[in-house]
Coordinates of C-alpha atoms in Angstrom, one line a residue:
X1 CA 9.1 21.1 -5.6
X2 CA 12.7 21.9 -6.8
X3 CA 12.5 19.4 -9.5
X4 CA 11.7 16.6 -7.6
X5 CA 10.6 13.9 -10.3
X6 CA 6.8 12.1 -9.7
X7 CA 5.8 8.7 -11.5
X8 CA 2.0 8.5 -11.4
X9 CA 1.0 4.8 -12.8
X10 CA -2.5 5.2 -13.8
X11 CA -1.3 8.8 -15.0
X12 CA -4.5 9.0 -17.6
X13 CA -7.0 8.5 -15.2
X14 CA -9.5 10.5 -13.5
X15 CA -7.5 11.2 -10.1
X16 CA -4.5 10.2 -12.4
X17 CA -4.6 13.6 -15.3
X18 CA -5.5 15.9 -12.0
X19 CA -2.3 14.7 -9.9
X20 CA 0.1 15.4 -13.1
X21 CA -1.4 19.0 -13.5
X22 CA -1.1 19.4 -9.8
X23 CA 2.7 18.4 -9.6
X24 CA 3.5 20.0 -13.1
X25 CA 1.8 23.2 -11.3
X26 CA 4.4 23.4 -8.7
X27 CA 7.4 22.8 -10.8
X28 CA 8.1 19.1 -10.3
X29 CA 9.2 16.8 -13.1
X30 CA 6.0 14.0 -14.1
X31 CA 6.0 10.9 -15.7
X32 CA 2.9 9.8 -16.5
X33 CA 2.7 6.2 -16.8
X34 CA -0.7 4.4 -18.2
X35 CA -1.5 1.7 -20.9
X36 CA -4.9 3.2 -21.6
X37 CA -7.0 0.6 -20.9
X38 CA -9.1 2.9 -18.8
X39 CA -7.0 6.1 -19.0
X40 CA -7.7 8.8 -21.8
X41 CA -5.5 10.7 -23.7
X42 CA -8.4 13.3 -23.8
X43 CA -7.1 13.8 -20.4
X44 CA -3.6 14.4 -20.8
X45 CA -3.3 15.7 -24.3
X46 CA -2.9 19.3 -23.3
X47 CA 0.0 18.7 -21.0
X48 CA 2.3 16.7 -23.6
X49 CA 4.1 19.7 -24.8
X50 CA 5.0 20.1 -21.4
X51 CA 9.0 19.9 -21.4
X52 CA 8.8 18.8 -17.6
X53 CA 6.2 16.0 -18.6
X54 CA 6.6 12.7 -19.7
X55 CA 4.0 10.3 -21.6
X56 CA 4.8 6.2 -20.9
X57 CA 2.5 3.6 -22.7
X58 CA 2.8 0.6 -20.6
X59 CA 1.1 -2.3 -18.5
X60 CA 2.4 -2.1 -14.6
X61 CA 1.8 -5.5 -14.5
X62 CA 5.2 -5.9 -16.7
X63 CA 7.7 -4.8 -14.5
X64 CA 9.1 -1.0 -15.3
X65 CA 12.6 0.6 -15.2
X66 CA 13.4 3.5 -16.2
X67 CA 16.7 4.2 -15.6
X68 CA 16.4 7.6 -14.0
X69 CA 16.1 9.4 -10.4
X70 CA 12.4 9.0 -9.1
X71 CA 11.3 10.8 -5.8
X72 CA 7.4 9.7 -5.2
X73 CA 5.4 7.4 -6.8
X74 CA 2.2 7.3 -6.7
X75 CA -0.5 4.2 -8.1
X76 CA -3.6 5.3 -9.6
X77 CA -3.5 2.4 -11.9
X78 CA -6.9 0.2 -11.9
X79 CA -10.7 0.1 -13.3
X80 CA -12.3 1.9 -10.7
X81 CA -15.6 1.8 -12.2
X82 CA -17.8 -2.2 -11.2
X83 CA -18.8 -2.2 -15.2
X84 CA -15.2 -1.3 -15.9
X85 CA -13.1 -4.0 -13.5
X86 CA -15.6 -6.6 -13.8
X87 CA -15.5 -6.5 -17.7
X88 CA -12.4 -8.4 -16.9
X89 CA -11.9 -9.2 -13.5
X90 CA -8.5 -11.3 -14.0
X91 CA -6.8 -8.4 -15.6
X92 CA -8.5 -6.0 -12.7
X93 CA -7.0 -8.6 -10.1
X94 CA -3.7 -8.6 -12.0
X95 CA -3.1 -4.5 -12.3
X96 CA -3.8 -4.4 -8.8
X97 CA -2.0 -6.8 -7.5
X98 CA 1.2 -7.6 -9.9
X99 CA 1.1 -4.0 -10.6
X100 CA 1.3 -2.8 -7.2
X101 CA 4.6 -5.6 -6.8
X102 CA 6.2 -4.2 -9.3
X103 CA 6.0 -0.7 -8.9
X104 CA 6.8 -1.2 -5.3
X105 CA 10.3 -2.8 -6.4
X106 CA 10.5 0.3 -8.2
X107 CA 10.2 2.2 -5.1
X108 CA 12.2 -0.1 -3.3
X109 CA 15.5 0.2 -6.0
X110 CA 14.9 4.0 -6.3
X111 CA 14.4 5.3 -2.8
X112 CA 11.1 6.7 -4.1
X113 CA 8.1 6.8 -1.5
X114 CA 5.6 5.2 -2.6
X115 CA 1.9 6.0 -2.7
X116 CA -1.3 3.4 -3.2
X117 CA -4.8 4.4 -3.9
X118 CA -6.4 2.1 -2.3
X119 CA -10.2 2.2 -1.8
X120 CA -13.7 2.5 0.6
X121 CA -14.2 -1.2 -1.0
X122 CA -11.9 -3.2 1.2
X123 CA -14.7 -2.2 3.5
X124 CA -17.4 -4.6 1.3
X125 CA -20.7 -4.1 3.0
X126 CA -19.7 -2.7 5.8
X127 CA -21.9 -3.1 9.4
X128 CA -20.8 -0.1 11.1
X129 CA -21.1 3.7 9.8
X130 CA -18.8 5.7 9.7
X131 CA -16.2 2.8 8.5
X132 CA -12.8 3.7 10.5
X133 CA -9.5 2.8 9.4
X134 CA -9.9 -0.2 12.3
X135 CA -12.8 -1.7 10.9
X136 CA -11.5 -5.2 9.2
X137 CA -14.8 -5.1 6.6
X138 CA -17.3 -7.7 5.3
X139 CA -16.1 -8.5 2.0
X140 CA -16.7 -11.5 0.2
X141 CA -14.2 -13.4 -1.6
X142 CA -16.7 -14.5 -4.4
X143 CA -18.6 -12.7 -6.6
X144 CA -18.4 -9.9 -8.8
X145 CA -16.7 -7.1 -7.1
X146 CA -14.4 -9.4 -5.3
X147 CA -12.0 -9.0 -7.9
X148 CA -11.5 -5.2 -7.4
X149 CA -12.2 -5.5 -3.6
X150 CA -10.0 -8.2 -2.5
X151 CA -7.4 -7.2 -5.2
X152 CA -7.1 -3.5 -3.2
X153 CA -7.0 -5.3 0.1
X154 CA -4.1 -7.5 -1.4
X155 CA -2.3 -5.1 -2.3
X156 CA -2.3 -2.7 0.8
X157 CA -0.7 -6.1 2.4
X158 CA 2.0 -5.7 -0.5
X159 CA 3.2 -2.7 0.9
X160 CA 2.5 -3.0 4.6
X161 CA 4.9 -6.3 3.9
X162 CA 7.4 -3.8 1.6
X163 CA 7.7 -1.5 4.5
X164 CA 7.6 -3.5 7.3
X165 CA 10.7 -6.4 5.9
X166 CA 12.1 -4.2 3.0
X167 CA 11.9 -0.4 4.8
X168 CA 10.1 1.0 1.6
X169 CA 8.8 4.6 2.2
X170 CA 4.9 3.9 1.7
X171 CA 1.5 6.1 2.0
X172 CA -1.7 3.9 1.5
X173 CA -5.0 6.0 0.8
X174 CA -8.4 4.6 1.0
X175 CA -10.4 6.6 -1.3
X176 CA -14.3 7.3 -0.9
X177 CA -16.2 7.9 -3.9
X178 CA -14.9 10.8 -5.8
X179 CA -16.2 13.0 -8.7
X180 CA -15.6 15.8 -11.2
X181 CA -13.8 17.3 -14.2
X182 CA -11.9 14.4 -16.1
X183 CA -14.5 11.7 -15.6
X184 CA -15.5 9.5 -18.7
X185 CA -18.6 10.1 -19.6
X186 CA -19.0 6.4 -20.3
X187 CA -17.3 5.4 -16.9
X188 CA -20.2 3.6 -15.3
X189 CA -20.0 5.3 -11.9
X190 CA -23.0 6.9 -10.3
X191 CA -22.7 10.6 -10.5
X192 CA -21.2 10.1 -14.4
X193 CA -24.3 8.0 -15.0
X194 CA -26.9 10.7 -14.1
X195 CA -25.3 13.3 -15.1
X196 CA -25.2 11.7 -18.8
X197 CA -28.3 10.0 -18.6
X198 CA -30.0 13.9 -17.5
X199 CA -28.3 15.9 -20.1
X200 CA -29.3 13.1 -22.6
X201 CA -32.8 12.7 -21.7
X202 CA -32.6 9.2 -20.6
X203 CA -34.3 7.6 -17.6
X204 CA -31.8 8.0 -14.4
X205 CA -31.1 4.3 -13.4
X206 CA -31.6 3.7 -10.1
X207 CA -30.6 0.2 -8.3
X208 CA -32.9 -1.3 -5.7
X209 CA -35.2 1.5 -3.6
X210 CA -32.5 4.0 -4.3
X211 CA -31.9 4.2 -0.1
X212 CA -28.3 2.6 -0.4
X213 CA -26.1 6.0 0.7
X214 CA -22.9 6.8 -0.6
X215 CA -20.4 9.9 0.4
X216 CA -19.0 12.4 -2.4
X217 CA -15.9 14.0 -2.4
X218 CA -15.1 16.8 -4.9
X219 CA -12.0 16.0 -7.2
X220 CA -10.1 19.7 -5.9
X221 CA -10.5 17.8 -2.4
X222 CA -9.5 14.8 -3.0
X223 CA -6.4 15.9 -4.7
X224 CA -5.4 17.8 -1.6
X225 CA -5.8 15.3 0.4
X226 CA -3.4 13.0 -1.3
X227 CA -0.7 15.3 -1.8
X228 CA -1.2 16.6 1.8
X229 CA -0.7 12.6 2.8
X230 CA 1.9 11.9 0.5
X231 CA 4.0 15.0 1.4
X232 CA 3.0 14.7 5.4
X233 CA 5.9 15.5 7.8
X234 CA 4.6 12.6 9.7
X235 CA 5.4 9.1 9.0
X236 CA 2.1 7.7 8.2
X237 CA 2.4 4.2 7.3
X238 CA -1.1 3.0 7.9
X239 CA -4.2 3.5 5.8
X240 CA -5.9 6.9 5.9
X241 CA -9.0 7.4 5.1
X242 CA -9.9 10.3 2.2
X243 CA -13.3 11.4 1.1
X244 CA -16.3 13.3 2.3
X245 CA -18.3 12.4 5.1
X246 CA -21.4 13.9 4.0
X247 CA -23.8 11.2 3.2
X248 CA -26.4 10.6 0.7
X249 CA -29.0 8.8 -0.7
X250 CA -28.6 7.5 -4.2
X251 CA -32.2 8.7 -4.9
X252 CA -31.5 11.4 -3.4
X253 CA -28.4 12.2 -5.4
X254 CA -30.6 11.2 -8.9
X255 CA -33.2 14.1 -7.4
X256 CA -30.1 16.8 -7.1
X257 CA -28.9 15.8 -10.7
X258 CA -32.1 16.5 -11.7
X259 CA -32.7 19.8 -10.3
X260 CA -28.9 21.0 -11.5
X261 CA -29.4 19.9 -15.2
X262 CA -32.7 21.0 -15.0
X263 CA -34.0 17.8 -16.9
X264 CA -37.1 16.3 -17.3
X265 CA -35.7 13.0 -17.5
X266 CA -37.6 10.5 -15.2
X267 CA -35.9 8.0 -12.1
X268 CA -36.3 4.5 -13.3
X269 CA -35.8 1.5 -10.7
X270 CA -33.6 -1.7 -11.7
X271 CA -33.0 -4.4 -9.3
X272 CA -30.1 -4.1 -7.0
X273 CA -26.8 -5.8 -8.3
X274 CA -25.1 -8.6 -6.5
X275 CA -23.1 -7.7 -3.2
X276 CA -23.6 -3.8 -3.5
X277 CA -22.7 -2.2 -0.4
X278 CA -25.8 -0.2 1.4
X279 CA -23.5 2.0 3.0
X280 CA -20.4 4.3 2.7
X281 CA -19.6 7.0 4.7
X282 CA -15.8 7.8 5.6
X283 CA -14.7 8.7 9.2
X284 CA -11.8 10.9 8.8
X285 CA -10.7 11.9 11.7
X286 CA -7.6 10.5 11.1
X287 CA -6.7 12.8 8.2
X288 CA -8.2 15.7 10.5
X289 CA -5.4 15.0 13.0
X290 CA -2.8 14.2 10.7
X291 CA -3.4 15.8 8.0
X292 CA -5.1 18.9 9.2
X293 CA -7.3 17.9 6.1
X294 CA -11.1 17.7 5.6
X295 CA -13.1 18.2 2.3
X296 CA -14.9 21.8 1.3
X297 CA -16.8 21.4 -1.7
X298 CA -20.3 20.9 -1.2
X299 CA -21.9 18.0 -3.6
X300 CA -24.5 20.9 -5.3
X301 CA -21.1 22.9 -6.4
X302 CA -19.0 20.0 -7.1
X303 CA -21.5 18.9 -9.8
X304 CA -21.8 22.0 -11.4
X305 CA -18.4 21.9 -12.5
X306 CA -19.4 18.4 -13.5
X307 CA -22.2 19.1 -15.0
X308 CA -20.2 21.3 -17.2
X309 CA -17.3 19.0 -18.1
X310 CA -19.4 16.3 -19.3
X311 CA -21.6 18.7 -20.8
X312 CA -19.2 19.8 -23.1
X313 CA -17.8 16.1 -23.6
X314 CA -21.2 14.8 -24.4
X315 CA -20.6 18.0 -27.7
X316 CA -17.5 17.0 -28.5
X317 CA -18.3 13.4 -29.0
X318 CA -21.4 14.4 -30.4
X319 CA -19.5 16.9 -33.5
X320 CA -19.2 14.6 -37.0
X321 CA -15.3 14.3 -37.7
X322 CA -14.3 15.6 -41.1

């Protein structure tokens, strides 16, 4: 990338570590910028004697400058997990929304494009499948996801506002579910759940009859799409949908986890939580077209590799420190 310098807010994360690898990878210059709160160092740790990378502690909802050219931006930053932004839904609300303000000032003052990882939950509960880009969503402004799901739809307003009066240079990605490598172990989301709750021995929680579906995109895939629509040729200014539209059960996924960890653990039933979507399938057609991007890692591979990331976390946390 001929030294081209990358800010990822949200650096830490999950999608965050994988997208400073990625750029470091092609030569660019990363600052990773997270306050931890949901980020890892576990993640990161092996890049900081990187010359070309960069470590910032700090909270995007405190506005950031730091003094020095910045080509793309990119905002990862936010609890994606519902145990995660709902164990403090006005700080979720406020990273989302405050954070995606300031860092689009950032943009704004540097001449940066701008990136925001938006998500499949500004769709809510949605009533048609495959949710398209058009589709406005049923999403309720009260309760406990609203925080994170009205929060993302705020903020894609930020920047269609940023672009449209201001001229900022933006990209806004709505993210399906995603999974792989670099996921906490004690995240919350589905596929981390059975994974851990298999190679522990634990009964595989299931919510409600286990028929809600949900679509799984590999981690290697999702990070090709976003670069692919970050770097595009094309001005895209409108949201693009990213994950894979292969759809599954959530029993059905607990019956695969089963079968790859080879457990005997059994599939227990809790009631379904308030407001969880029965659907989620992506259509993306549009990052077909645009893009020339569509995911190839089927869900039996992808969790392999998972399987044998958090397999080894689950050792490392189990080992006695000295």
């Amino acid at each position: 990338m001929d030294d081209r310098s990358v800010l990822i807010a949200g650096g830490a994360g999950f999608l965050g570590s994988h997208l400073c690898k990625h750029y470091l990878d092609r030569g660019a210059r990363v600052i990773c910028v997270d306050n931890l709160s949901s980020g890892r160092m576990r993640n990161i740790e092996h890049l900081l004697d990187i010359t070309a990378f960069r470590f910032v502690l700090h909270d995007i909802t405190d506005p950031l400058d730091l003094g020095e050219k910045i080509d793309f931006i990119i905002n990862m930053a936010a609890p994606a997990s519902p145990p995660r932004y709902q164990a403090d839904p006005i700080a979720t609300f406020d990273t989302i929304v405050i954070g995606s303000e300031n860092l689009l000032k950032l943009a704004r003052k540097t001449g940066a494009r701008i990136l925001q990882a938006s998500t499949s939950e500004v769709y809510g509960d949605p009533e048609i499948i495959p949710q398209t880009e058009e589709y406005c969503g049923k999403v309720q402004t009260m309760g406990p996801r609203a925080c994170y799901d009205e929060s993302k739809r705020a903020a894609e307003t930020l920047f269609y506002d940023f672009h449209h009066t201001l001229g900022v240079d933006i990209r806004v990605a709505r993210i399906f579910n995603t999974y792989g490598p670099n996921m906490d172990p004690e995240d919350g989301r589905v596929v981390s759940n059975f994974i851990v709750q298999a190679l522990s021995g634990s009964g595989l929680t299931v919510y409600g009859d286990g028929h809600q579906t949900r679509s799984f995109c590999y981690v290697d895939d999702m990070i090709t799409g976003l670069t692919a629509l970050m770097h595009s040729k094309v001005d895209i200014f409108d949201p693009v949908n990213l994950g894979n539209p292969g759809e599954f059960s959530i029993l059905e996924l607990a019956k695969i986890v089963l079968e790859e960890t080879q457990s005997n653990s059994t599939i227990e039933f809790r009631d379904l939580p308030k407001d969880d979507p029965e659907y989620r399938r992506p259509d993306i057609s549009k990052a077909r077209r645009l893009l020339d991007w569509s995911p190839d890692v089927p869900l039996r591979e992808g969790l392999r590799q998972t399987i044998i990331y958090l397999a080894a976390e689950l050792g490392r946390n189990a080992r006695p420190t000295e």
